[in-house]
Amino acid sequence: MSLTEAMEPAIEEPSSSSAVKRSSLRKDGFELFIFSEAGKPIYSFSKCEDAITLMPLCSALINYALKVQSETLLFIKTSDDLVISFTTRSPLVIIVIYDANSNVDPNILVDQVEAQIISILTAKTLQSVFEERPTFDLKRLLYGSEKLIDSLLNLSVHEKKLSWPYVQAFLAVTSTATGTIHSTSNPLLPSRPHRVLIPIVSMPASMRDIIHNTLTSVVLTFSKNIVFSLLFRVVLPNNEKDEPVNENYTENFDEISQDLMNDVSFKLIDVCNHHGKHKVKIADIHIILALLDGSKSQLSSVESLWMPVCMPRFNRDAFLHSYISYLNGMRNCLILFSIDRDDFSNCQKARNGIEEKLDQLLNDASQKSKLYYQMSPLVHPVLLDLQDKLLDPTSSSSRLAELQQQAQIYNSKLELYHARQLQFLWYQTNKQVLWWQRSSRKPPSPALYYVMKKMLRSSLKTLWLKLADETIFLGWHVPTFQLYAQFDNTVTTNEATEVVQRITNWVKKEEDSFTIRDYK
């Protein structure tokens, strides 16, 4: 089937759904509660004062449905599209409250929150304490670790605010649950939109292979007990060029402010599975990312952290021992996982060896450009800047004529693809997501998630949606990927078709730069 044939539109009337009547999500449209099956409060994301009252009420609703109605309470949906999702993962009960048209997938959140608690305690400990005392107060065991759950939920639910034309690649997790709310009848498509995203550093495959081989060889030299190693880049907030901390700041730990370190983020460079029969799962990498995010203040004040961490998809009932340290003047962060609790000194030696090898790469000018590789732009930044200025109502007629002339010159000379109408793009495969945002002044509309969920609940190959504010959405599904695009009201069907074709060509061209070897 040709692209044009595949994109014959299926029209969805916006007036039929409250999803497209909203201009933005309600600020308090997400909450998550955890309590025990005995009704004891354990955790509240918002830390609201009435959580202690709400949790027993939720417990009473679950018990009423089970004992009186002989039914399992799955969810309640209100008239204004607020969904209250109930999940029992004995001995825990997890309640997710969210806007039905938001970027929240309760199934994945429940999976990851349960996994986060197991990573702190192990499943064996979690079960045993409640078998001995069903009314046990788990908050005592989790004291001080709530910030890790906070970090996990912030990474899962709250999206980045991007500025200027920007492309970000992610490793992604897709839920395998078959819940009622989001079930899909199309076996060719993932059962969920991606909601767990792990940012990836883009770089040529050859450079990632050099780093991968460096990690593998150094680790093998110093320890046979290290099963996994992960290398992250440390990135400043609002850093448009994706530069590491040390590109703009000092190498001296003492001179980097605590406020700066609290705001940095982490992007995955590489994952090494050092034992062939074991492979760290993407969902567990997300747990580790939350651990890094929640431990930034501790990590910036010490040389390294040595702590037990359970990786639920590897072994739910036992701890691995993690060595976490910044490298190369805080450019990178390394995590080594050992099965030996006495392997600290070997991990430290491996860390020093890896830092020395990476320093050689950083000091090599020819290699440094590859380390900080920038993917080719989907839309040329100069053109976008000119087009935004052309829309400025305060510009004089002479200034507009000058800008128009400049835009025409760039249009005629540049061979790079550009589409002035494209505002937002979401491209996803089974394990990868690409996310492009033109400007923070025009963020993705909540209707984008409405389009996603509408298509995943059906067998639609394409869906066009036009909002009252004239924003236009295109959803396009094929067996190998799904694409969602947000355009302004000047786009035509033919132009949108051409945009999609060029995007898919661009993805093929850049694919090696955002693909990690073990997760293709």
Short mmCIF file of C-alpha atoms in Angstrom, two decimals, residues 42 120-121 137-148:
data_model
loop_
_atom_site.label_atom_id
_atom_site.label_comp_id
_atom_site.label_asym_id
_atom_site.label_seq_id
_atom_site.Cartn_x
_atom_site.Cartn_y
_atom_site.Cartn_z
CA ILE A 42 1.94 4.40 52.77
CA ILE A 120 14.15 -0.56 47.87
CA LEU A 121 13.01 -3.59 49.91
CA ASP A 137 3.15 0.42 58.83
CA LEU A 138 5.35 0.24 55.70
CA LYS A 139 6.14 3.95 55.90
CA ARG A 140 8.70 3.07 58.58
CA LEU A 141 10.68 0.90 56.16
CA LEU A 142 10.35 3.40 53.30
CA TYR A 143 11.30 6.43 55.42
CA GLY A 144 13.66 8.63 53.40
CA SER A 145 12.95 6.74 50.17
CA GLU A 146 9.73 8.55 49.22
CA LYS A 147 11.79 10.93 47.08
CA LEU A 148 12.70 8.00 44.81
#
